[in-house]
C-alpha positions as YAML, in Angstrom:
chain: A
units: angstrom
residues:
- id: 1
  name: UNK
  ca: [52.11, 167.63, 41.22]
- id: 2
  name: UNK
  ca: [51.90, 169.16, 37.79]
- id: 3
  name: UNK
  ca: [48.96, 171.43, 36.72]
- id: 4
  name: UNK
  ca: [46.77, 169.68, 34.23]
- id: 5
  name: UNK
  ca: [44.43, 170.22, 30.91]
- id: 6
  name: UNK
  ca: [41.66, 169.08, 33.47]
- id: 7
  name: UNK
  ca: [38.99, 171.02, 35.46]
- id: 8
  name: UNK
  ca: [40.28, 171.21, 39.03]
- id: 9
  name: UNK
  ca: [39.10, 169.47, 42.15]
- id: 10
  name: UNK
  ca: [38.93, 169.19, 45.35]
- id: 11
  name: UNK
  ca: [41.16, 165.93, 46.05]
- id: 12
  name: UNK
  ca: [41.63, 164.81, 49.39]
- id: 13
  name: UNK
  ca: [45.57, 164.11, 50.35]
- id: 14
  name: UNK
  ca: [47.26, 162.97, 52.86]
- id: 15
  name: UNK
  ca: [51.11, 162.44, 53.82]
- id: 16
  name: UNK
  ca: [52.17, 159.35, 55.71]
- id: 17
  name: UNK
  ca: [55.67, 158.03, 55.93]
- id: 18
  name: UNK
  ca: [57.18, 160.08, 53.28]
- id: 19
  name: UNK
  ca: [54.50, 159.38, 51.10]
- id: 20
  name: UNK
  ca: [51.77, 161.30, 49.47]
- id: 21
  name: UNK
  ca: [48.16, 159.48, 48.96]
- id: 22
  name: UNK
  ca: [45.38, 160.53, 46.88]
- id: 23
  name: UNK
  ca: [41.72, 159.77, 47.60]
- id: 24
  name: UNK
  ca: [40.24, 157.79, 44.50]
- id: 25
  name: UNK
  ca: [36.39, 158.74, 44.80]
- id: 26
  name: UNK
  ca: [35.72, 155.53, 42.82]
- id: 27
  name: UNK
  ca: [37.45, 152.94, 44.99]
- id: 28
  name: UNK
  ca: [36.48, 154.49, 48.14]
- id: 29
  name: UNK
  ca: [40.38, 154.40, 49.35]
- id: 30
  name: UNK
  ca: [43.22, 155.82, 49.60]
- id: 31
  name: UNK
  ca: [46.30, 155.25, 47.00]
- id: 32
  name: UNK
  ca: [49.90, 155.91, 46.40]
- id: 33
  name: UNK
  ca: [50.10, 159.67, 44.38]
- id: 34
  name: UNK
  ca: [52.17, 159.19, 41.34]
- id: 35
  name: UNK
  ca: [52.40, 161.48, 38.15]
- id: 36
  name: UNK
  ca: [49.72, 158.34, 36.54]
- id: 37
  name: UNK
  ca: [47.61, 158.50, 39.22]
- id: 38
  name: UNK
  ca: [47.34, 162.40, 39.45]
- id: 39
  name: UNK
  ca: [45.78, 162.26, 36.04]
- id: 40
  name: UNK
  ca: [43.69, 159.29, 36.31]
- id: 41
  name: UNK
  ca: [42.25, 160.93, 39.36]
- id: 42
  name: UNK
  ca: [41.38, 163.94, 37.54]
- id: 43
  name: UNK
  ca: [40.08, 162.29, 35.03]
- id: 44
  name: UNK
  ca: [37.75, 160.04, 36.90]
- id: 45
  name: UNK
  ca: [36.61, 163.62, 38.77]
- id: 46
  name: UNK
  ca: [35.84, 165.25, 34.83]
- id: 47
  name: UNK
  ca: [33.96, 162.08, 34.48]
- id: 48
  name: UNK
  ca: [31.88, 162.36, 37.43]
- id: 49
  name: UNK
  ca: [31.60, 166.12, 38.27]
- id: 50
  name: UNK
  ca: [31.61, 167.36, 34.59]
- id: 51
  name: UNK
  ca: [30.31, 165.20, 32.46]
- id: 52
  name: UNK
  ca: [27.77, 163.70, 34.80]
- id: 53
  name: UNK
  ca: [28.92, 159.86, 34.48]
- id: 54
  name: UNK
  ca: [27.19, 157.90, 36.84]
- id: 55
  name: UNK
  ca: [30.20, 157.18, 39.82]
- id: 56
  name: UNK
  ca: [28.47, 153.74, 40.17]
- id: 57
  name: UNK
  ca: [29.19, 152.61, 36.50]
- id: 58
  name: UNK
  ca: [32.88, 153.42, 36.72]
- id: 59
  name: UNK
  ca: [35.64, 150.39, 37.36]
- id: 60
  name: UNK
  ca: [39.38, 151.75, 37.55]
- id: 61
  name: UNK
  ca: [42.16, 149.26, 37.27]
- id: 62
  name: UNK
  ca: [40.37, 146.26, 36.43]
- id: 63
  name: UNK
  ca: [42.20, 143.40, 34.96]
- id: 64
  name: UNK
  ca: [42.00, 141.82, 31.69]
- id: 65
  name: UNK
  ca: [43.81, 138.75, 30.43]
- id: 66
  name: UNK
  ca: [45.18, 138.93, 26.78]
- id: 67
  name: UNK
  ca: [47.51, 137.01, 24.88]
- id: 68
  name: UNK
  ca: [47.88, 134.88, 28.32]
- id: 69
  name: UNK
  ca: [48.92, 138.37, 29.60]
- id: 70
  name: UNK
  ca: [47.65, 140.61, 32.57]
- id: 71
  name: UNK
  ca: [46.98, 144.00, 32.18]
- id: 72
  name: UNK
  ca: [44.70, 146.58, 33.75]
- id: 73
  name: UNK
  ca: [42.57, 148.97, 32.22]
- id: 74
  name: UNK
  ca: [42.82, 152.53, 33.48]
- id: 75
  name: UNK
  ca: [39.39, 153.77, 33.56]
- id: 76
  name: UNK
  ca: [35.47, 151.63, 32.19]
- id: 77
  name: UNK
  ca: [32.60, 153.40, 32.31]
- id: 78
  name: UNK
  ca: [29.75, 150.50, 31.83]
- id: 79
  name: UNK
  ca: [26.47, 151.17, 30.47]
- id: 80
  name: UNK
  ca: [23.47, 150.38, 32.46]
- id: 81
  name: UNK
  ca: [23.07, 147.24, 30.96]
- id: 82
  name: UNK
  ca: [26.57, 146.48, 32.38]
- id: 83
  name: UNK
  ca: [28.38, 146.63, 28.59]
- id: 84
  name: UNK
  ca: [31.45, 148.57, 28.71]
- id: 85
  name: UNK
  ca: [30.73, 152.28, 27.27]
- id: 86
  name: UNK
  ca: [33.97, 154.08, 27.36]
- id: 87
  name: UNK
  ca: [37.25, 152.74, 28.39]
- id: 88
  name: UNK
  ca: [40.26, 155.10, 29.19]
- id: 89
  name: UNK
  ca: [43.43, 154.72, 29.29]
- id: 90
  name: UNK
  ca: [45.51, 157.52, 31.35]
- id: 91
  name: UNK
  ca: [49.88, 158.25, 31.33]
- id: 92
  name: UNK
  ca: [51.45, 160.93, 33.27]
- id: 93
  name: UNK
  ca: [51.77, 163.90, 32.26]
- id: 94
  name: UNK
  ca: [55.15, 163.90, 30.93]
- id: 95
  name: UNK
  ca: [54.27, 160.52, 28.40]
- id: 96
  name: UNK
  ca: [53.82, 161.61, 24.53]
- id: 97
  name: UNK
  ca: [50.46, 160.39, 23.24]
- id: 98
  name: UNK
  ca: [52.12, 158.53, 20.13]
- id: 99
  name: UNK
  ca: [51.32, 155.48, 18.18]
- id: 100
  name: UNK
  ca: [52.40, 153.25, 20.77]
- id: 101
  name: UNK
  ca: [50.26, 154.50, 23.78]
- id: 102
  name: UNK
  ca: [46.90, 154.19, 20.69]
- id: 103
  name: UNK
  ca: [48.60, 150.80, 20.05]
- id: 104
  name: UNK
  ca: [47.99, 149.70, 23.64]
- id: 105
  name: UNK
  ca: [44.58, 151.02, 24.36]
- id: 106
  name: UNK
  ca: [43.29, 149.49, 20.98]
- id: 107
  name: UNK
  ca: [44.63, 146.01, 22.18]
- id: 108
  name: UNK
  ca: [43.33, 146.31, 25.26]
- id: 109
  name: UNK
  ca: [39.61, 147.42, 23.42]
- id: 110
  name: UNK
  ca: [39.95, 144.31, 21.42]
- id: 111
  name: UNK
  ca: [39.47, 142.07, 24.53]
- id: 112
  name: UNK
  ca: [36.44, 144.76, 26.36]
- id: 113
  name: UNK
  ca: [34.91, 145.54, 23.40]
- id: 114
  name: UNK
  ca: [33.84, 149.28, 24.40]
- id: 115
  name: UNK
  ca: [31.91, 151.52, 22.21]
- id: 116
  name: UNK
  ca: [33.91, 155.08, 22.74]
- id: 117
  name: UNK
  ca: [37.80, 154.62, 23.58]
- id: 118
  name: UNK
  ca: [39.64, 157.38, 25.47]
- id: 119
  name: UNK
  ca: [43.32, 158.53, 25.86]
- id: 120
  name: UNK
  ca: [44.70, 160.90, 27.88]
- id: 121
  name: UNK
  ca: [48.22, 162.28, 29.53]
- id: 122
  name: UNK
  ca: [46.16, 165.27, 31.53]
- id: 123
  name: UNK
  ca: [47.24, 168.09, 29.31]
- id: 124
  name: UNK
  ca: [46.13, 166.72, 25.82]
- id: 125
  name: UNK
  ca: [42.56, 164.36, 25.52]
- id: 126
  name: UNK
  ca: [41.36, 162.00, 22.88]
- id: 127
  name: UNK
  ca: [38.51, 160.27, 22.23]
- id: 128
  name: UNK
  ca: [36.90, 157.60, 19.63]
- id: 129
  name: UNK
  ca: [34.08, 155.91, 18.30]
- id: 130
  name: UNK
  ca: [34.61, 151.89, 17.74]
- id: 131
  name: UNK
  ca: [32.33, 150.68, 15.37]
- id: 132
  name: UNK
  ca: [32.39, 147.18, 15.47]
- id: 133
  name: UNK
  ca: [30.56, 146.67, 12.36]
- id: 134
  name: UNK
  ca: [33.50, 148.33, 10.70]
- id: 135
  name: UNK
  ca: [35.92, 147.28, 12.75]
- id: 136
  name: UNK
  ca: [37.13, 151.43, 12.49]
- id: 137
  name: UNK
  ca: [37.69, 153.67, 14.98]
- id: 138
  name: UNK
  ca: [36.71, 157.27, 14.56]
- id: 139
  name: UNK
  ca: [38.14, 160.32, 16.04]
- id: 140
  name: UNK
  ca: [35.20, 162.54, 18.18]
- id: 141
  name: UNK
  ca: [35.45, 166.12, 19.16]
- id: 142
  name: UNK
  ca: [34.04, 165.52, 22.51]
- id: 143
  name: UNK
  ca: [33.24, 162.77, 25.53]
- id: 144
  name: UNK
  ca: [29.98, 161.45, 24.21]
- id: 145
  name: UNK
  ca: [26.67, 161.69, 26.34]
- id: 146
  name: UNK
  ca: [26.00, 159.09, 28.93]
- id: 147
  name: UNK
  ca: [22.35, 157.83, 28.41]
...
């Protein structure tokens, strides 16, 4: 898999049948390695290992209904009161960040209603602040602190 614009980790693989799995630390399981997963993976690591997130407050791939729709987030980190915090949403390494890929993750943040909003393809990272009140989001420099 491609080298990313992430801190590296110690993931544990496996081969079977052909196919290459990836440990997800979150989900306690094995699951299929594809480019999406390879970053969502690393992501969820930075999150725990580097920005000290607590593991237990993370949900990945939980689904959302909108617009009689279903769609998964990528990545919630939940507060302790159980509010979501900061959702992420992760593409492969070789999908431009555009307007599109923003489009989607602000759709899905209408529904979940998180505070800080995060997009990512592994080699370039951004973040924002929702403020409801304003209904704007603004553009951070870095992950905010977990407290």
């Amino acid at each position: 898999m491609q080298k990313l614009n992430l801190p590296p980790s110690d993931f544990k693989l496996k081969s079977e049948e052909g196919n290459q799995f990836i440990f997800d630390i979150v989900r306690k399981k094995y699951l299929v390695l594809t480019p999406e997963e390879w970053v969502r993976q690393h992501f969820i690591h930075l999150m725990v290992n580097h920005l000290a997130y607590p593991k237990s407050l993370i949900k990945v791939e939980t689904g959302l209904a909108y617009f009689k729709s279903a769609k998964r987030s990528d990545i919630m980190l939940c507060n302790r009161e159980g509010g979501n915090f900061l959702l992420v949403e992760c593409k492969a390494a070789d999908v431009k960040i555009d307007r599109k890929a923003l489009n989607q993750v602000s759709v899905y943040n209408k529904e979940l209603k998180a505070r800080y909003v995060a997009l990512t393809n592994g080699m370039v990272h951004f973040i924002w602040e929702y403020r409801s009140d304003e209904n704007k989001y603004y553009q951070l420099k870095e992950f905010p602190k977990f407290v």
